[in-house]
mmCIF file of C-alpha atoms and ligand atoms in Angstrom:
data_model
loop_
_atom_site.group_PDB
_atom_site.id
_atom_site.type_symbol
_atom_site.label_atom_id
_atom_site.label_comp_id
_atom_site.label_asym_id
_atom_site.label_seq_id
_atom_site.Cartn_x
_atom_site.Cartn_y
_atom_site.Cartn_z
ATOM 1 C CA MET A 26 75.376 155.450 27.438
ATOM 2 C CA ARG A 27 78.001 153.589 25.494
ATOM 3 C CA PHE A 28 77.624 150.583 23.184
ATOM 4 C CA ASP A 29 80.527 148.535 21.887
ATOM 5 C CA ILE A 30 79.402 146.467 18.910
ATOM 6 C CA PHE A 31 81.579 143.545 17.819
ATOM 7 C CA THR A 32 80.898 142.493 14.245
ATOM 8 C CA LEU A 33 82.465 141.183 11.044
ATOM 9 C CA PHE A 34 80.564 143.837 9.060
ATOM 10 C CA PRO A 35 80.862 147.210 10.824
ATOM 11 C CA GLU A 36 80.078 149.089 7.599
ATOM 12 C CA SER A 37 76.625 147.499 7.521
ATOM 13 C CA LEU A 38 75.683 149.414 10.693
ATOM 14 C CA LEU A 39 77.049 152.823 9.803
ATOM 15 C CA SER A 40 74.308 154.402 7.725
ATOM 16 C CA TYR A 41 71.626 153.777 10.331
ATOM 17 C CA LEU A 42 73.756 154.985 13.243
ATOM 18 C CA ASN A 43 74.673 158.122 11.298
ATOM 19 C CA ALA A 44 71.090 159.209 10.663
ATOM 20 C CA SER A 45 68.368 161.039 12.491
ATOM 21 C CA ILE A 46 67.794 160.606 16.221
ATOM 22 C CA LEU A 47 70.742 158.322 16.917
ATOM 23 C CA LYS A 48 73.117 160.707 15.185
ATOM 24 C CA LYS A 49 71.782 163.654 17.197
ATOM 25 C CA ALA A 50 72.045 161.649 20.413
ATOM 26 C CA ALA A 51 75.705 160.936 19.631
ATOM 27 C CA GLN A 52 76.388 164.581 18.773
ATOM 28 C CA ARG A 53 74.915 165.591 22.122
ATOM 29 C CA ASN A 54 77.063 163.022 23.954
ATOM 30 C CA LEU A 55 74.030 161.104 25.211
ATOM 31 C CA LEU A 56 75.010 158.046 23.197
ATOM 32 C CA GLU A 57 78.317 156.651 22.025
ATOM 33 C CA VAL A 58 78.414 153.662 19.671
ATOM 34 C CA ARG A 59 81.800 152.148 18.855
ATOM 35 C CA LEU A 60 82.100 149.549 16.135
ATOM 36 C CA HIS A 61 84.814 146.907 16.408
ATOM 37 C CA ASN A 62 85.707 144.651 13.492
ATOM 38 C CA ILE A 63 86.352 141.175 14.920
ATOM 39 C CA ARG A 64 88.589 140.414 11.938
ATOM 40 C CA HIS A 65 91.215 142.863 13.246
ATOM 41 C CA TRP A 66 91.807 140.478 16.149
ATOM 42 C CA ALA A 67 92.258 137.415 13.914
ATOM 43 C CA ILE A 68 95.980 136.735 14.011
ATOM 44 C CA ASP A 69 96.552 133.930 11.515
ATOM 45 C CA ARG A 70 97.861 134.598 8.026
ATOM 46 C CA HIS A 71 94.445 134.660 6.409
ATOM 47 C CA ARG A 72 92.733 136.500 9.271
ATOM 48 C CA MET A 73 90.278 133.659 9.582
ATOM 49 C CA THR A 74 87.275 134.314 11.788
ATOM 50 C CA ASP A 75 85.308 131.138 11.030
ATOM 51 C CA ASP A 76 86.019 127.473 10.498
ATOM 52 C CA LEU A 77 84.345 124.127 9.789
ATOM 53 C CA PRO A 78 82.207 122.613 12.543
ATOM 54 C CA TYR A 79 83.652 119.702 14.521
ATOM 55 C CA GLY A 80 81.509 116.640 13.891
ATOM 56 C CA GLY A 81 80.790 117.702 10.330
ATOM 57 C CA GLY A 82 77.669 119.179 8.818
ATOM 58 C CA GLY A 83 77.160 122.298 6.765
ATOM 59 C CA GLY A 84 77.954 125.892 7.476
ATOM 60 C CA MET A 85 80.775 127.614 9.277
ATOM 61 C CA VAL A 86 81.251 128.458 12.937
ATOM 62 C CA MET A 87 82.809 131.684 14.250
ATOM 63 C CA LYS A 88 86.130 130.895 15.944
ATOM 64 C CA PRO A 89 86.530 131.707 19.638
ATOM 65 C CA GLU A 90 90.017 133.319 19.640
ATOM 66 C CA PRO A 91 89.300 136.509 17.651
ATOM 67 C CA ILE A 92 86.052 137.070 19.550
ATOM 68 C CA PHE A 93 87.675 136.669 23.005
ATOM 69 C CA SER A 94 90.626 138.855 21.945
ATOM 70 C CA ALA A 95 88.362 141.584 20.561
ATOM 71 C CA VAL A 96 85.966 141.733 23.506
ATOM 72 C CA GLU A 97 88.677 141.428 26.174
ATOM 73 C CA GLY A 98 90.966 143.809 24.312
ATOM 74 C CA VAL A 99 88.302 146.515 24.338
ATOM 75 C CA LEU A 100 86.492 145.771 27.613
ATOM 76 C CA GLY A 101 89.122 144.152 29.822
ATOM 77 C CA LYS A 102 89.524 140.610 31.110
ATOM 78 C CA PRO A 103 86.964 139.828 32.386
ATOM 79 C CA PRO A 104 84.815 142.457 30.624
ATOM 80 C CA THR A 105 83.508 145.188 32.921
ATOM 81 C CA CYS A 106 80.024 145.361 31.372
ATOM 82 C CA PRO A 107 77.367 142.922 30.130
ATOM 83 C CA VAL A 108 78.270 141.135 26.893
ATOM 84 C CA VAL A 109 75.109 140.441 24.914
ATOM 85 C CA LEU A 110 75.089 137.932 22.066
ATOM 86 C CA LEU A 111 72.467 138.523 19.361
ATOM 87 C CA THR A 112 71.103 135.128 18.438
ATOM 88 C CA PRO A 113 67.751 133.566 17.532
ATOM 89 C CA GLN A 114 68.278 131.326 20.595
ATOM 90 C CA GLY A 115 68.282 134.268 23.031
ATOM 91 C CA ARG A 116 65.525 135.578 25.285
ATOM 92 C CA LEU A 117 62.932 137.553 23.370
ATOM 93 C CA PHE A 118 63.585 141.306 23.136
ATOM 94 C CA THR A 119 60.627 143.331 24.447
ATOM 95 C CA GLN A 120 60.080 146.878 25.687
ATOM 96 C CA LYS A 121 60.680 145.549 29.200
ATOM 97 C CA VAL A 122 64.082 144.148 28.198
ATOM 98 C CA ALA A 123 64.917 147.471 26.473
ATOM 99 C CA ALA A 124 64.178 149.312 29.742
ATOM 100 C CA GLU A 125 66.301 146.820 31.667
ATOM 101 C CA LEU A 126 69.270 147.344 29.325
ATOM 102 C CA ALA A 127 68.850 151.155 29.364
ATOM 103 C CA ALA A 128 69.827 151.114 33.047
ATOM 104 C CA TYR A 129 73.432 150.125 32.200
ATOM 105 C CA PRO A 130 76.007 152.834 31.452
ATOM 106 C CA ARG A 131 77.751 150.522 28.991
ATOM 107 C CA LEU A 132 76.837 147.428 26.967
ATOM 108 C CA ALA A 133 78.719 145.183 24.555
ATOM 109 C CA LEU A 134 76.787 143.635 21.667
ATOM 110 C CA LEU A 135 78.228 140.661 19.841
ATOM 111 C CA CYS A 136 76.876 139.915 16.368
ATOM 112 C CA GLY A 137 76.917 136.269 15.359
ATOM 113 C CA HIS A 138 77.122 135.101 11.747
ATOM 114 C CA TYR A 139 77.097 131.873 9.720
ATOM 115 C CA GLU A 140 75.909 128.913 11.785
ATOM 116 C CA GLY A 141 76.717 130.805 14.970
ATOM 117 C CA VAL A 142 79.588 131.173 17.414
ATOM 118 C CA ASP A 143 81.725 128.493 19.062
ATOM 119 C CA GLU A 144 79.869 127.369 22.177
ATOM 120 C CA ARG A 145 82.802 128.421 24.428
ATOM 121 C CA VAL A 146 82.020 132.046 23.578
ATOM 122 C CA ARG A 147 78.523 131.615 24.970
ATOM 123 C CA GLU A 148 79.712 129.705 28.011
ATOM 124 C CA HIS A 149 82.673 131.838 29.077
ATOM 125 C CA LEU A 150 82.344 135.332 27.581
ATOM 126 C CA VAL A 151 78.714 136.152 26.916
ATOM 127 C CA THR A 152 76.527 137.189 29.875
ATOM 128 C CA ASP A 153 73.179 137.555 28.091
ATOM 129 C CA GLU A 154 71.624 136.327 24.827
ATOM 130 C CA ILE A 155 68.890 138.216 23.004
ATOM 131 C CA SER A 156 66.667 137.389 20.028
ATOM 132 C CA ILE A 157 64.610 140.115 18.353
ATOM 133 C CA GLY A 158 61.959 137.652 17.157
ATOM 134 C CA ASP A 159 61.198 134.128 16.102
ATOM 135 C CA TYR A 160 62.851 134.251 12.700
ATOM 136 C CA VAL A 161 66.427 133.797 11.549
ATOM 137 C CA LEU A 162 68.474 136.663 10.121
ATOM 138 C CA THR A 163 71.722 136.257 8.203
ATOM 139 C CA GLY A 164 73.575 137.859 11.113
ATOM 140 C CA GLY A 165 73.186 139.714 14.381
ATOM 141 C CA GLU A 166 73.836 143.204 12.928
ATOM 142 C CA LEU A 167 70.209 144.164 12.302
ATOM 143 C CA ALA A 168 69.296 142.797 15.713
ATOM 144 C CA ALA A 169 72.057 144.898 17.323
ATOM 145 C CA LEU A 170 70.669 148.004 15.603
ATOM 146 C CA VAL A 171 67.195 147.178 16.884
ATOM 147 C CA VAL A 172 68.548 146.902 20.428
ATOM 148 C CA VAL A 173 70.588 150.128 20.194
ATOM 149 C CA ASP A 174 67.626 152.022 18.761
ATOM 150 C CA ALA A 175 65.039 150.802 21.272
ATOM 151 C CA VAL A 176 67.395 151.345 24.221
ATOM 152 C CA ALA A 177 68.746 154.720 23.044
ATOM 153 C CA ARG A 178 65.308 156.316 22.838
ATOM 154 C CA LEU A 179 64.813 155.496 26.537
ATOM 155 C CA ILE A 180 67.877 157.539 27.530
ATOM 156 C CA PRO A 181 66.645 160.816 29.032
ATOM 157 C CA GLY A 182 67.064 163.641 26.496
ATOM 158 C CA VAL A 183 67.354 161.494 23.358
ATOM 159 C CA LEU A 184 63.750 162.073 22.251
ATOM 160 C CA GLY A 185 62.567 165.633 21.633
ATOM 161 C CA ASP A 186 59.521 165.115 23.852
ATOM 162 C CA PRO A 187 60.785 164.322 27.382
ATOM 163 C CA HIS A 188 57.711 162.135 28.027
ATOM 164 C CA GLY A 189 57.711 160.590 24.535
ATOM 165 C CA ALA A 190 58.904 157.152 25.540
ATOM 166 C CA GLN A 191 56.442 156.849 28.433
ATOM 167 C CA GLN A 192 53.428 157.093 26.087
ATOM 168 C CA ASP A 193 54.667 154.555 23.563
ATOM 169 C CA SER A 194 52.875 151.496 22.383
ATOM 170 C CA HIS A 195 54.137 148.699 24.657
ATOM 171 C CA ALA A 196 55.558 151.072 27.310
ATOM 172 C CA THR A 197 52.089 151.491 28.804
ATOM 173 C CA GLY A 198 51.156 147.836 28.332
ATOM 174 C CA LEU A 199 48.728 148.906 25.552
ATOM 175 C CA LEU A 200 49.068 149.962 21.929
ATOM 176 C CA GLU A 201 48.978 153.698 21.340
ATOM 177 C CA HIS A 202 45.874 155.602 20.207
ATOM 178 C CA PRO A 203 45.732 156.916 16.582
ATOM 179 C CA HIS A 204 47.513 160.178 15.747
ATOM 180 C CA TYR A 205 46.437 162.945 13.368
ATOM 181 C CA THR A 206 48.022 166.172 12.173
ATOM 182 C CA ARG A 207 46.994 168.953 9.785
ATOM 183 C CA PRO A 208 45.086 169.300 7.522
ATOM 184 C CA PRO A 209 41.791 168.727 9.387
ATOM 185 C CA GLU A 210 40.327 167.283 6.188
ATOM 186 C CA PHE A 211 42.264 165.350 3.527
ATOM 187 C CA ARG A 212 40.500 163.824 0.486
ATOM 188 C CA GLY A 213 37.262 164.100 2.425
ATOM 189 C CA TRP A 214 38.629 162.167 5.422
ATOM 190 C CA ARG A 215 38.138 164.237 8.542
ATOM 191 C CA VAL A 216 40.112 164.248 11.764
ATOM 192 C CA PRO A 217 37.794 163.098 14.617
ATOM 193 C CA ASP A 218 35.941 166.143 16.007
ATOM 194 C CA VAL A 219 36.969 165.394 19.572
ATOM 195 C CA LEU A 220 40.627 166.128 18.727
ATOM 196 C CA LEU A 221 39.686 169.609 17.464
ATOM 197 C CA SER A 222 37.439 170.347 20.464
ATOM 198 C CA GLY A 223 40.147 171.698 22.781
ATOM 199 C CA ASP A 224 38.492 169.738 25.620
ATOM 200 C CA HIS A 225 41.549 168.017 27.121
ATOM 201 C CA ALA A 226 39.626 165.728 29.453
ATOM 202 C CA ARG A 227 37.468 164.443 26.579
ATOM 203 C CA ILE A 228 40.559 163.999 24.387
ATOM 204 C CA ALA A 229 42.306 162.015 27.103
ATOM 205 C CA ARG A 230 39.224 159.786 27.509
ATOM 206 C CA TRP A 231 38.953 159.237 23.751
ATOM 207 C CA ARG A 232 42.631 158.309 23.511
ATOM 208 C CA GLN A 233 42.338 155.856 26.384
ATOM 209 C CA GLU A 234 39.293 154.192 24.768
ATOM 210 C CA GLN A 235 41.011 153.983 21.375
ATOM 211 C CA SER A 236 44.108 152.542 22.967
ATOM 212 C CA LEU A 237 42.111 149.832 24.736
ATOM 213 C CA GLU A 238 40.069 149.030 21.625
ATOM 214 C CA ARG A 239 43.165 148.789 19.401
ATOM 215 C CA THR A 240 44.913 146.518 21.819
ATOM 216 C CA ARG A 241 41.823 144.321 22.191
ATOM 217 C CA GLN A 242 41.482 144.006 18.399
ATOM 218 C CA ARG A 243 45.125 143.709 17.362
ATOM 219 C CA ARG A 244 46.916 142.259 20.361
ATOM 220 C CA PRO A 245 44.472 140.459 22.662
ATOM 221 C CA ASP A 246 47.503 138.596 24.064
ATOM 222 C CA MET A 247 48.702 141.870 25.638
ATOM 223 C CA MET A 248 45.366 142.347 27.448
ATOM 224 C CA GLU A 249 45.418 138.800 28.788
ATOM 225 C CA GLU A 250 48.993 138.943 29.961
ATOM 226 C CA GLY A 251 48.529 142.387 31.516
ATOM 227 C CA ARG A 252 52.020 143.275 30.245
HETATM 228 N N1 LIG B 309 70.710 136.527 14.478
HETATM 229 C C1 LIG B 309 70.026 135.825 13.560
HETATM 230 N N2 LIG B 309 68.710 135.864 13.797
HETATM 231 C C2 LIG B 309 68.537 136.625 14.920
HETATM 232 C C3 LIG B 309 67.405 137.032 15.682
HETATM 233 N N3 LIG B 309 66.161 136.671 15.352
HETATM 234 N N4 LIG B 309 67.615 137.799 16.761
HETATM 235 C C4 LIG B 309 68.867 138.145 17.124
HETATM 236 N N5 LIG B 309 69.970 137.795 16.448
HETATM 237 C C5 LIG B 309 69.807 137.039 15.357
#
């Protein structure tokens, strides 16, 4: 799967993309992430990418020309894949949305900054708008990383365990059961006996009960919605 990320701050994304699972996924050609600096498509003398808002008020607005030029220059006119704007006004990103996006071979992510992007970008270029939560970040870069990460781990082969993503909290509609590893006792705190019993049916039952109980306690909204 390929992501094209359009941003004013490509360097802010690099360290995360070049670490751990995402790096391995790229090395194994399961994932390709290309970063495009919108400023390179700004043609005026000062390479301006933002300007004052019409009608007054504070803050700056990202200009439409460099964004259209960048996205169309890389993806064609009109773009041949979904163009997703990261914005607090978008639809809420959930595991279900991650699975939906993972079905595309290619996605463009557009990171907003300042007060946002000129409305014509949303109306005539962007095909989807996503928010990662009800809070406001200084830009869309962290949100783009969240989307890449959550989608990438759904690509077959990216996780070490081929069934890893199917067991996740949220993938099953419930939170996951607790996990333990060695040692069996640490500072007097013991791993539950059932997990050491070797009885796989009992272990599966215990995990299911724990999963239900955790979800009921921590996220009753998930039980009610049957998500
Ligand atoms: N940009 C700023 N805040 C954001 C959010 N919550 N989600 C996505 N993009 C954003």
